[in-house]
Amino acid sequence: MAVTTPRKVINRRVRYETELVAQKKEGHPFFPYAMFHDTVVNLIIVLMIVAMTIIWHATAGPIDAHHPDGQNGWLGALYEGKANPAVQVTEPRPEWYFLFLFELLRIFKSPWELIFATIIIPTIFMVLLIVWPFIDRGRDRRISRRPVGMAFGLSVPAVLIALTIAGGIAPGAVSGSSITGDPKFDALPAAALISSHGCTSCHNFGAGGGTVGPNLSQGAPNPDPAAIKAQIENGGGGMPPFKDAFTADEIQQLVDFIVGLGTGTPPSG
Amino acid sequence: MPIPAPDPQQLVLQAEDWVEYRTGFPTLVRQFLFRKVPPTGWWHTLGSSLLTVFIMQAVTGSLLAMSYDPSPNGAYESIRYITDQQTLGWLIRGMHKWGASMMVILLFLHMGRVFFYGAYKYPRELTWLTGSLIFLSTMAMGLTGYLLVWDERAYWASVVAVNINGTAPVLGPFISKFLLAGPVFGAQTISRFYALHMLLIPGLIGALIFIHLWLVVKLGVTPWPGRPVPGDEVTGD
Ligand code: HEM
């Protein structure tokens, strides 16, 4: 069957094709006209990358006897200490282009709000980005005729830049190698488990930590050991399940640890 | 009878004809190079810069892969070897590292220019669509590449990223499980991130770039919308 083209589509096609024909007649050849601009900018970009590399390498130093943790240069360290899954000594901090997500996690704190930061907002943005040309179908490309588009086009980058800056200057989630600030608790095997599984990126156990999940420095909001156990195993409210990540013994150690934080006496054994 | 000396110009033409007859490439290249573009300016160079940086990332990344060891015990040491000992290793690693940041900046600028020109409008919707998929894949490159250094910062940032991802309903835990490839971050995780970072996602991006550029050439570059264009007089929606 032959296609029947709607009037609307014919109008669009005629407009586009007229424009294209005029372009073919009056336009400049891509080479050398546009290629000249391209070459200049490409050279500048590559030189900028090389310059950043040289500054990064020249101002930061390797890890050696005098600098066991490496030396930060103007553009950061060449590398930090080797990852040790057993102890979390640095705050988790993503690349700069993920800082806006990081900041969203700070703004939305409680578990149900967290759904906004991790799912709803990013998903809306991704979908909006992909389908934007199918939403904004107005034929006019002139800036003065696209008030809604311009509102989006200016506010989205402004919000992203603001979130990135806020995320960049925010204090880190964890400040030291201590988990609770109490050596008696820190010495327990559960402290190492907490550290190695990044629990402090969301919870504070007394020595600082994320604010994404409830503060556990005085024990859990619901001190019932069975509830704590269920929460660790199954997650919920934004927290992932850790059932597969720990052995049953380890989960029991964690439960005792958190109960102990509530009563103020470290569990024995 | 003496054989006449070959005319060099004829030789070149004959060689081109030989290739043309068998491949058609010379015509393609000519059509690409001498196609007409509207008055463009510096803002139009961002797309080609992205292509250049992508190629640079592919080259430096391949060089890094020759010395990199994707295992929990070897990754960090191989990164230190590349940075401190290998001849110009620091330059290659640095260019890859800062090239990644540059790529993200260029992506935002290129998207901005396309947006303000209204260049995603009819009939270029699919150019934008492939572009936005490239954008999301590039962010995924940033995420998977960050872990490979296997220093403290990289490790813990990735642990948090994967945990956050796991909180998403339905697909979240599934994706996290897939990325971790085990109960905790370890040997499986690093191999998986490595395969994604140096094989799967770049392959996808390469294919998407090809389609993207195909569409750009086929549809022509959008002129600046400031002035009236021929075709404007055809009104109606
Ligand atoms: C590695 C990534 C990319 C590469 C290599 C690339 C390359 C290019 C090139 C060479 C052009 C033509 C020249 C120019 O306008 O700069 C172009 C145009 C275009 N790009 Fe991209 N691009 C990339 C990413 C994106 C993204 C993320 C988007 C949007 C979400 C996008 C949307 C467009 C559109 C709509 C055009 C048509 C512009 C016009 O007709 O004037 N591109 N791209």
Coordinates of C-alpha atoms and ligand atoms in Angstrom, one line a residue:
Chain A
M1 CA 0.0 0.0 0.0
A2 CA 1.2 3.5 -0.8
V3 CA 1.9 5.8 2.0
T4 CA -0.5 8.7 2.4
T5 CA 1.5 11.6 3.7
P6 CA -0.4 14.0 6.0
R7 CA -0.5 17.7 5.1
K8 CA 1.4 18.6 8.2
V9 CA 4.3 16.4 7.2
I10 CA 4.3 17.7 3.6
N11 CA 4.7 21.3 5.0
R12 CA 7.6 20.3 7.1
R13 CA 9.3 18.5 4.3
V14 CA 8.8 21.4 1.9
R15 CA 10.3 23.8 4.4
Y16 CA 13.3 21.6 5.1
E17 CA 14.0 20.7 1.5
T18 CA 13.8 24.4 0.4
E19 CA 16.3 25.2 3.1
L20 CA 18.6 22.4 2.0
V21 CA 18.4 23.4 -1.7
A22 CA 19.3 26.9 -0.9
Q23 CA 22.2 25.7 1.2
K24 CA 23.5 23.5 -1.6
K25 CA 23.4 26.5 -3.9
E26 CA 24.8 29.2 -1.6
G27 CA 26.7 27.3 1.1
H28 CA 30.4 27.1 1.5
P29 CA 32.2 23.8 0.9
F30 CA 33.0 22.0 4.2
F31 CA 36.6 21.8 3.1
P32 CA 38.4 24.1 3.6
Y33 CA 35.8 26.5 5.1
A34 CA 34.5 24.6 8.1
M35 CA 37.4 22.3 8.4
F36 CA 39.7 25.3 9.1
H37 CA 37.7 26.1 12.2
D38 CA 37.6 22.5 13.2
T39 CA 41.3 22.0 12.9
V40 CA 42.2 25.1 15.0
V41 CA 39.8 24.1 17.8
N42 CA 40.8 20.5 17.8
L43 CA 44.5 21.5 18.1
I44 CA 43.6 23.8 21.0
I45 CA 41.6 21.1 22.8
V46 CA 44.4 18.5 22.5
L47 CA 47.0 21.0 23.6
M48 CA 44.8 21.8 26.7
I49 CA 44.6 18.1 27.5
V50 CA 48.4 17.8 27.3
A51 CA 48.9 20.9 29.3
M52 CA 46.6 19.6 32.1
T53 CA 48.5 16.3 32.1
I54 CA 51.8 18.1 32.4
I55 CA 50.6 20.3 35.2
W56 CA 49.1 17.3 37.0
H57 CA 52.2 15.3 36.7
A58 CA 54.7 18.1 37.4
T59 CA 53.0 19.3 40.6
A60 CA 52.1 16.0 42.1
G61 CA 54.7 13.5 43.3
P62 CA 54.8 9.7 43.6
I63 CA 54.4 7.9 46.9
D64 CA 57.7 7.4 48.5
A65 CA 59.3 7.1 51.9
H66 CA 58.7 10.8 52.7
H67 CA 55.2 10.9 51.3
P68 CA 53.5 7.6 52.2
D69 CA 50.1 8.9 51.1
G70 CA 51.3 10.5 47.8
Q71 CA 51.6 14.2 47.1
N72 CA 48.7 16.3 46.0
G73 CA 49.5 18.6 43.1
W74 CA 47.4 21.4 41.7
L75 CA 45.2 18.9 39.9
G76 CA 45.1 16.2 42.6
A77 CA 47.3 13.2 43.3
L78 CA 48.7 10.8 40.7
Y79 CA 47.1 8.1 42.7
E80 CA 46.3 7.5 46.4
G81 CA 47.1 4.6 48.6
K82 CA 46.1 1.1 47.3
A83 CA 42.5 0.3 48.0
N84 CA 42.2 -1.7 51.1
P85 CA 38.7 -3.2 51.3
A86 CA 39.1 -3.7 55.1
V87 CA 39.5 -0.1 56.0
Q88 CA 37.8 3.0 54.6
V89 CA 40.2 5.8 55.2
T90 CA 39.1 8.3 52.6
E91 CA 35.7 9.7 52.0
P92 CA 34.0 8.3 49.0
R93 CA 34.1 11.1 46.4
P94 CA 33.1 10.6 42.8
E95 CA 34.5 12.2 39.7
W96 CA 33.5 15.9 39.4
Y97 CA 30.8 15.1 36.8
F98 CA 28.9 12.9 39.2
L99 CA 29.0 15.5 42.0
F100 CA 25.5 16.7 41.2
L101 CA 24.1 13.3 41.9
F102 CA 26.1 13.2 45.1
E103 CA 24.7 16.5 46.2
L104 CA 21.1 15.3 45.4
L105 CA 21.8 12.5 47.9
R106 CA 22.6 15.1 50.6
I107 CA 19.5 17.2 49.9
F108 CA 17.1 14.3 50.1
K109 CA 17.9 12.5 53.3
S110 CA 15.1 10.3 54.6
P111 CA 14.8 6.8 53.0
W112 CA 11.6 7.6 51.1
E113 CA 12.9 11.0 49.9
L114 CA 16.0 9.2 48.7
I115 CA 13.9 7.6 46.0
F116 CA 13.8 11.1 44.5
A117 CA 17.5 11.5 44.4
T118 CA 18.4 8.1 43.1
I119 CA 15.6 7.3 40.8
I120 CA 12.9 9.8 40.1
I121 CA 14.9 12.9 39.3
P122 CA 17.7 11.1 37.3
T123 CA 15.2 9.0 35.4
I124 CA 13.1 12.1 34.5
F125 CA 16.2 13.8 33.3
M126 CA 17.4 10.9 31.2
V127 CA 14.0 10.4 29.6
L128 CA 13.5 14.1 29.0
L129 CA 17.0 14.3 27.4
I130 CA 16.4 11.4 25.1
V131 CA 12.8 12.3 23.9
W132 CA 13.2 16.1 24.0
P133 CA 13.0 16.5 20.2
F134 CA 9.7 14.6 20.2
I135 CA 8.3 16.9 23.0
D136 CA 9.5 20.2 21.6
R137 CA 8.1 19.9 18.1
G138 CA 7.5 23.6 17.3
R139 CA 8.8 24.5 13.9
D140 CA 10.5 27.7 14.8
R141 CA 14.2 27.5 15.6
R142 CA 14.5 31.1 16.6
I143 CA 15.4 31.7 20.2
S144 CA 12.9 34.5 20.6
R145 CA 10.1 32.1 19.6
R146 CA 11.0 29.3 22.0
P147 CA 10.3 30.6 25.5
V148 CA 9.7 27.2 27.1
G149 CA 12.7 25.6 25.5
M150 CA 14.9 28.5 26.6
A151 CA 13.6 28.3 30.1
F152 CA 14.6 24.6 30.2
G153 CA 17.9 25.3 28.3
L154 CA 19.0 27.9 30.8
S155 CA 17.7 26.5 34.1
V156 CA 18.9 22.9 33.7
P157 CA 22.6 23.9 33.3
A158 CA 22.2 26.5 36.1
V159 CA 20.9 23.9 38.5
L160 CA 23.5 21.3 37.4
I161 CA 26.3 23.8 37.9
A162 CA 25.0 24.8 41.3
L163 CA 24.6 21.2 42.5
T164 CA 28.1 20.4 41.2
I165 CA 29.7 23.3 43.1
A166 CA 27.7 22.5 46.2
G167 CA 28.8 18.9 46.0
G168 CA 32.4 19.9 45.4
I169 CA 32.7 22.0 48.5
A170 CA 30.6 19.8 50.8
P171 CA 32.6 18.2 53.6
G172 CA 33.4 14.6 53.2
A173 CA 31.2 11.9 54.6
V174 CA 33.8 10.2 56.7
S175 CA 36.7 11.9 58.4
G176 CA 39.1 9.3 59.7
S177 CA 39.8 5.6 60.0
S178 CA 37.7 5.5 63.2
I179 CA 34.2 4.3 62.8
T180 CA 32.6 5.2 66.2
G181 CA 35.2 7.4 67.9
D182 CA 35.4 4.8 70.6
P183 CA 38.5 2.6 70.4
K184 CA 36.6 -0.3 72.2
F185 CA 34.1 -0.4 69.4
D186 CA 36.5 0.3 66.6
A187 CA 38.6 -2.7 67.6
L188 CA 35.7 -5.1 67.1
P189 CA 35.5 -7.1 63.8
A190 CA 32.1 -5.6 63.1
A191 CA 33.8 -2.2 62.7
A192 CA 36.0 -3.6 59.9
L193 CA 32.9 -5.0 58.3
I194 CA 31.1 -1.7 58.5
S195 CA 34.1 0.0 57.0
S196 CA 34.7 -2.5 54.2
H197 CA 31.1 -2.4 53.0
G198 CA 30.9 1.3 52.9
C199 CA 28.1 1.6 55.5
T200 CA 29.6 4.9 56.6
S201 CA 28.8 6.4 53.3
C202 CA 25.2 6.5 54.4
H203 CA 25.2 6.0 58.2
N204 CA 27.0 7.8 61.1
F205 CA 28.3 5.4 63.7
G206 CA 29.7 8.1 65.9
A207 CA 32.8 9.3 64.1
G208 CA 31.0 10.9 61.2
G209 CA 29.4 9.4 58.2
G210 CA 26.8 9.9 55.5
T211 CA 23.4 11.4 56.4
V212 CA 21.6 9.4 53.8
G213 CA 20.5 6.7 56.3
P214 CA 19.6 7.1 60.0
N215 CA 22.3 8.0 62.5
L216 CA 23.3 4.9 64.3
S217 CA 25.7 6.3 66.8
Q218 CA 23.2 5.8 69.6
G219 CA 21.9 2.5 68.2
A220 CA 19.2 2.0 65.7
P221 CA 15.9 4.0 65.7
N222 CA 14.2 0.7 66.4
P223 CA 16.4 -1.1 69.0
D224 CA 14.8 -4.5 68.5
P225 CA 17.7 -6.8 67.4
A226 CA 15.4 -8.8 65.1
A227 CA 14.4 -5.6 63.3
I228 CA 18.1 -4.6 62.9
K229 CA 18.9 -8.0 61.6
A230 CA 16.0 -7.9 59.1
Q231 CA 17.1 -4.4 57.9
I232 CA 20.7 -5.5 57.3
E233 CA 19.6 -8.7 55.5
N234 CA 16.8 -7.3 53.4
G235 CA 17.6 -3.6 53.2
G236 CA 14.6 -1.4 52.4
G237 CA 13.9 2.3 52.5
G238 CA 16.7 3.0 50.1
M239 CA 19.2 0.7 51.7
P240 CA 20.4 -2.3 49.6
P241 CA 20.1 -5.8 51.1
F242 CA 23.4 -7.2 52.5
K243 CA 22.3 -10.7 53.0
D244 CA 24.6 -12.1 50.4
A245 CA 27.5 -9.8 51.4
F246 CA 27.9 -11.2 54.9
T247 CA 27.9 -14.6 56.5
A248 CA 25.3 -15.3 59.2
D249 CA 27.9 -14.9 61.9
E250 CA 29.0 -11.5 60.5
I251 CA 25.4 -10.3 60.5
Q252 CA 25.0 -11.3 64.1
Q253 CA 28.2 -9.4 64.9
L254 CA 26.8 -6.3 63.2
V255 CA 23.5 -6.6 65.1
D256 CA 25.3 -7.0 68.4
F257 CA 27.5 -4.0 67.5
I258 CA 24.6 -1.7 66.8
V259 CA 22.7 -2.9 69.8
G260 CA 25.9 -2.2 71.8
L261 CA 26.0 1.3 70.4
G262 CA 22.5 1.8 71.8
T263 CA 23.3 0.6 75.3
G264 CA 26.8 2.1 75.3
T265 CA 28.6 -1.2 76.1
P266 CA 30.5 -3.0 73.4
P267 CA 29.4 -6.6 72.9
S268 CA 31.8 -9.1 74.2
G269 CA 33.4 -11.6 71.9
Chain B
M1 CA 60.6 1.9 -30.1
P2 CA 61.4 3.5 -26.8
I3 CA 58.8 3.3 -24.1
P4 CA 57.6 6.8 -23.3
A5 CA 58.3 8.0 -19.7
P6 CA 55.1 7.7 -17.7
D7 CA 53.3 10.9 -16.9
P8 CA 53.1 11.2 -13.1
Q9 CA 49.7 12.9 -13.2
Q10 CA 48.3 10.2 -15.3
L11 CA 49.6 7.6 -12.9
V12 CA 47.9 9.2 -10.0
L13 CA 44.6 9.5 -11.9
Q14 CA 44.9 5.9 -12.9
A15 CA 45.5 4.7 -9.4
E16 CA 42.5 6.7 -8.2
D17 CA 40.4 5.2 -10.9
W18 CA 41.6 1.7 -9.8
V19 CA 40.4 2.4 -6.3
E20 CA 37.3 4.1 -7.4
Y21 CA 36.2 1.3 -9.6
R22 CA 36.7 -1.3 -6.8
T23 CA 35.5 0.7 -3.7
G24 CA 33.8 4.0 -4.6
F25 CA 35.7 5.6 -1.7
P26 CA 37.2 8.6 -3.6
T27 CA 33.7 9.7 -4.6
L28 CA 32.5 9.3 -1.0
V29 CA 35.4 11.3 0.4
R30 CA 34.8 14.0 -2.2
Q31 CA 31.1 14.2 -1.4
F32 CA 32.0 14.4 2.3
L33 CA 34.7 17.1 1.9
F34 CA 33.0 19.3 -0.6
R35 CA 29.4 19.2 0.7
K36 CA 28.0 22.6 1.3
V37 CA 27.5 23.9 4.8
P38 CA 25.8 27.1 5.8
P39 CA 27.8 29.9 7.4
T40 CA 29.2 28.1 10.5
G41 CA 31.4 29.4 13.2
W42 CA 33.5 28.3 16.2
W43 CA 30.5 26.8 17.9
H44 CA 30.2 24.3 15.1
T45 CA 33.6 22.8 15.9
L46 CA 32.6 21.1 19.1
G47 CA 31.3 18.0 17.4
S48 CA 34.5 17.4 15.6
S49 CA 36.5 18.0 18.8
L50 CA 34.4 15.3 20.4
L51 CA 35.4 12.9 17.6
T52 CA 39.0 13.9 18.0
V53 CA 39.0 13.4 21.8
F54 CA 37.1 10.1 21.4
I55 CA 39.8 8.8 19.0
M56 CA 42.5 10.1 21.4
Q57 CA 40.8 8.2 24.3
A58 CA 40.7 5.0 22.1
V59 CA 44.4 5.3 21.3
T60 CA 45.7 6.2 24.8
G61 CA 43.3 3.6 26.3
S62 CA 44.7 0.9 24.0
L63 CA 48.2 1.8 25.1
L64 CA 47.2 1.7 28.7
A65 CA 45.6 -1.7 28.2
M66 CA 49.0 -3.1 27.1
S67 CA 50.5 -2.5 30.6
Y68 CA 47.4 -2.6 32.8
D69 CA 46.6 -5.7 34.9
P70 CA 42.9 -5.9 35.7
S71 CA 43.1 -7.8 39.0
P72 CA 42.8 -6.7 42.6
N73 CA 46.5 -7.5 43.3
G74 CA 47.9 -6.2 40.1
A75 CA 45.8 -3.2 39.1
Y76 CA 47.2 -0.6 41.5
E77 CA 50.8 -1.8 40.9
S78 CA 50.4 -1.6 37.2
I79 CA 49.0 1.9 37.4
R80 CA 52.0 2.9 39.5
Y81 CA 54.3 1.3 37.1
I82 CA 52.7 3.1 34.1
T83 CA 52.8 6.4 36.0
D84 CA 56.3 6.3 37.5
Q85 CA 58.4 4.0 35.4
Q86 CA 57.2 3.4 31.9
T87 CA 58.6 5.8 29.3
L88 CA 56.0 8.5 28.9
G89 CA 53.5 6.3 30.7
W90 CA 52.5 9.3 32.8
L91 CA 51.7 11.2 29.6
I92 CA 49.5 8.5 28.2
R93 CA 47.7 7.9 31.5
G94 CA 47.3 11.6 32.1
M95 CA 46.0 12.3 28.6
H96 CA 43.4 9.5 29.1
K97 CA 42.4 10.8 32.5
W98 CA 42.1 14.5 31.5
G99 CA 40.7 13.6 28.1
A100 CA 37.8 12.0 29.9
S101 CA 37.0 15.2 31.8
M102 CA 37.4 17.2 28.6
M103 CA 35.1 14.9 26.8
V104 CA 32.3 15.5 29.4
I105 CA 32.8 19.3 29.1
L106 CA 32.7 19.1 25.3
L107 CA 29.6 17.0 25.5
F108 CA 27.8 19.6 27.5
L109 CA 29.0 22.5 25.3
H110 CA 28.1 20.6 22.1
M111 CA 24.6 19.8 23.5
G112 CA 24.2 23.4 24.5
R113 CA 25.1 24.7 21.0
V114 CA 22.7 22.2 19.3
F115 CA 20.0 23.1 21.8
F116 CA 20.2 26.8 21.3
Y117 CA 20.4 26.5 17.6
G118 CA 17.2 24.4 17.7
A119 CA 19.2 21.9 15.6
Y120 CA 17.4 18.9 17.1
K121 CA 14.1 19.9 15.4
Y122 CA 12.6 18.3 12.4
P123 CA 14.1 16.3 10.7
R124 CA 17.1 15.9 13.0
E125 CA 15.3 14.2 16.0
L126 CA 17.3 11.0 15.6
T127 CA 20.6 13.0 15.5
W128 CA 19.8 14.2 19.0
L129 CA 18.5 10.8 20.1
T130 CA 21.8 9.1 19.1
G131 CA 23.7 12.0 20.7
S132 CA 21.9 11.6 24.0
L133 CA 22.6 7.9 24.1
I134 CA 26.3 8.7 23.4
F135 CA 26.1 11.1 26.4
L136 CA 24.7 8.5 28.8
S137 CA 27.2 5.9 27.6
T138 CA 30.0 8.4 28.1
M139 CA 28.9 8.9 31.7
A140 CA 29.0 5.1 32.1
M141 CA 32.6 5.2 30.8
G142 CA 33.4 7.6 33.6
L143 CA 31.9 5.4 36.2
T144 CA 33.6 2.1 35.0
G145 CA 36.9 3.8 34.4
Y146 CA 37.2 5.4 37.8
L147 CA 37.5 2.1 39.6
L148 CA 40.3 0.7 37.5
V149 CA 43.0 2.7 39.3
W150 CA 42.1 0.7 42.4
D151 CA 43.3 3.3 44.9
E152 CA 41.3 4.2 47.9
R153 CA 39.4 7.0 46.4
A154 CA 38.4 5.0 43.3
Y155 CA 37.5 2.0 45.3
W156 CA 35.2 3.7 47.8
A157 CA 33.6 6.0 45.3
S158 CA 32.7 2.9 43.2
V159 CA 31.4 1.0 46.3
V160 CA 29.1 3.9 47.0
A161 CA 28.0 4.4 43.4
V162 CA 27.1 0.7 43.1
N163 CA 25.2 0.7 46.4
I164 CA 23.3 3.8 45.4
N165 CA 22.4 2.2 42.2
G166 CA 21.2 -0.8 44.1
T167 CA 18.6 1.2 45.9
A168 CA 16.7 1.8 42.6
P169 CA 13.6 -0.4 42.5
V170 CA 13.1 -3.2 40.0
L171 CA 16.3 -2.9 37.9
G172 CA 18.6 -1.4 40.6
P173 CA 19.6 -4.5 42.5
F174 CA 19.9 -6.4 39.3
I175 CA 22.3 -3.9 37.8
S176 CA 24.3 -3.7 41.0
K177 CA 24.6 -7.5 41.1
F178 CA 25.7 -7.5 37.5
L179 CA 28.4 -4.8 38.1
L180 CA 29.7 -6.5 41.3
A181 CA 29.7 -10.0 39.9
G182 CA 29.9 -11.3 43.4
P183 CA 29.0 -10.4 47.0
V184 CA 31.7 -7.8 47.4
F185 CA 34.1 -5.7 45.3
G186 CA 36.8 -8.0 44.2
A187 CA 38.5 -9.8 41.3
Q188 CA 35.2 -10.4 39.5
T189 CA 34.2 -6.8 39.8
I190 CA 37.4 -5.4 38.4
S191 CA 37.3 -7.8 35.3
R192 CA 33.7 -6.8 34.7
F193 CA 34.3 -3.1 34.9
Y194 CA 37.3 -3.5 32.7
A195 CA 35.4 -5.4 30.0
L196 CA 32.7 -2.8 30.1
H197 CA 35.1 0.0 30.0
M198 CA 37.4 -1.1 27.3
L199 CA 35.3 -3.2 25.1
L200 CA 31.5 -3.1 25.4
I201 CA 30.7 0.6 26.1
P202 CA 33.3 2.0 23.7
G203 CA 32.1 -0.3 21.0
L204 CA 28.6 0.9 21.5
I205 CA 29.7 4.6 21.5
G206 CA 31.7 4.0 18.3
A207 CA 28.7 2.6 16.6
L208 CA 26.5 5.4 17.8
I209 CA 29.0 8.0 16.7
F210 CA 29.0 6.4 13.2
I211 CA 25.2 6.7 13.0
H212 CA 25.3 10.2 14.5
L213 CA 27.8 11.4 11.8
W214 CA 25.9 9.7 9.1
L215 CA 22.8 11.6 10.0
V216 CA 24.7 14.9 10.3
V217 CA 26.1 14.5 6.8
K218 CA 22.8 13.2 5.3
L219 CA 20.6 15.9 6.8
G220 CA 23.0 18.9 6.4
V221 CA 24.1 21.3 9.1
T222 CA 21.4 23.5 10.6
P223 CA 21.9 27.2 9.8
W224 CA 21.8 29.8 12.6
P225 CA 18.1 30.5 13.3
G226 CA 18.5 34.2 13.7
R227 CA 17.7 35.2 10.2
P228 CA 14.8 34.2 8.0
V229 CA 15.5 31.1 5.9
P230 CA 14.1 30.1 2.5
G231 CA 11.1 27.9 3.2
D232 CA 9.9 30.1 6.0
E233 CA 7.0 31.3 3.8
V234 CA 5.5 27.8 3.8
T235 CA 3.3 28.3 6.8
G236 CA 1.0 25.9 8.5
D237 CA 2.1 23.6 11.3
Ligands
HEM1 C1 31.1 11.7 21.2 C2 30.0 12.4 21.0 C3 29.6 13.2 19.8 C4 30.2 13.4 18.6 C5 31.6 12.8 18.1 C6 29.4 14.3 17.8 C7 29.7 14.7 16.6 C8 29.0 15.7 15.9 C9 29.4 16.4 14.7 C10 30.8 16.3 14.1 C11 28.4 17.2 14.3 C12 28.4 18.3 13.2 C13 29.2 19.5 13.6 C14 28.7 20.2 14.8 O1 27.5 20.7 14.8 O2 29.4 20.2 15.8 C15 27.3 17.0 15.2 C16 26.0 17.6 15.1 C17 24.9 17.3 16.0 N1 25.0 16.7 17.2 FE1 26.6 15.7 17.9 N2 28.3 14.6 18.6 C18 28.3 14.0 19.8 C19 27.4 14.0 20.8 C20 26.1 14.6 20.7 C21 25.2 14.7 21.8 C22 25.4 14.2 23.2 C23 24.1 15.3 21.3 C24 22.7 15.7 22.0 C25 22.2 15.0 22.9 C26 24.3 15.6 19.9 C27 23.4 16.2 19.0 C28 23.7 16.7 17.8 C29 22.8 17.2 16.8 C30 21.3 17.4 17.0 C31 23.6 17.7 15.7 C32 23.0 18.3 14.4 C33 23.5 19.7 14.4 C34 23.1 20.5 13.2 O3 22.5 19.9 12.3 O4 23.5 21.7 13.2 N3 25.6 15.2 19.6 N4 27.6 16.1 16.2

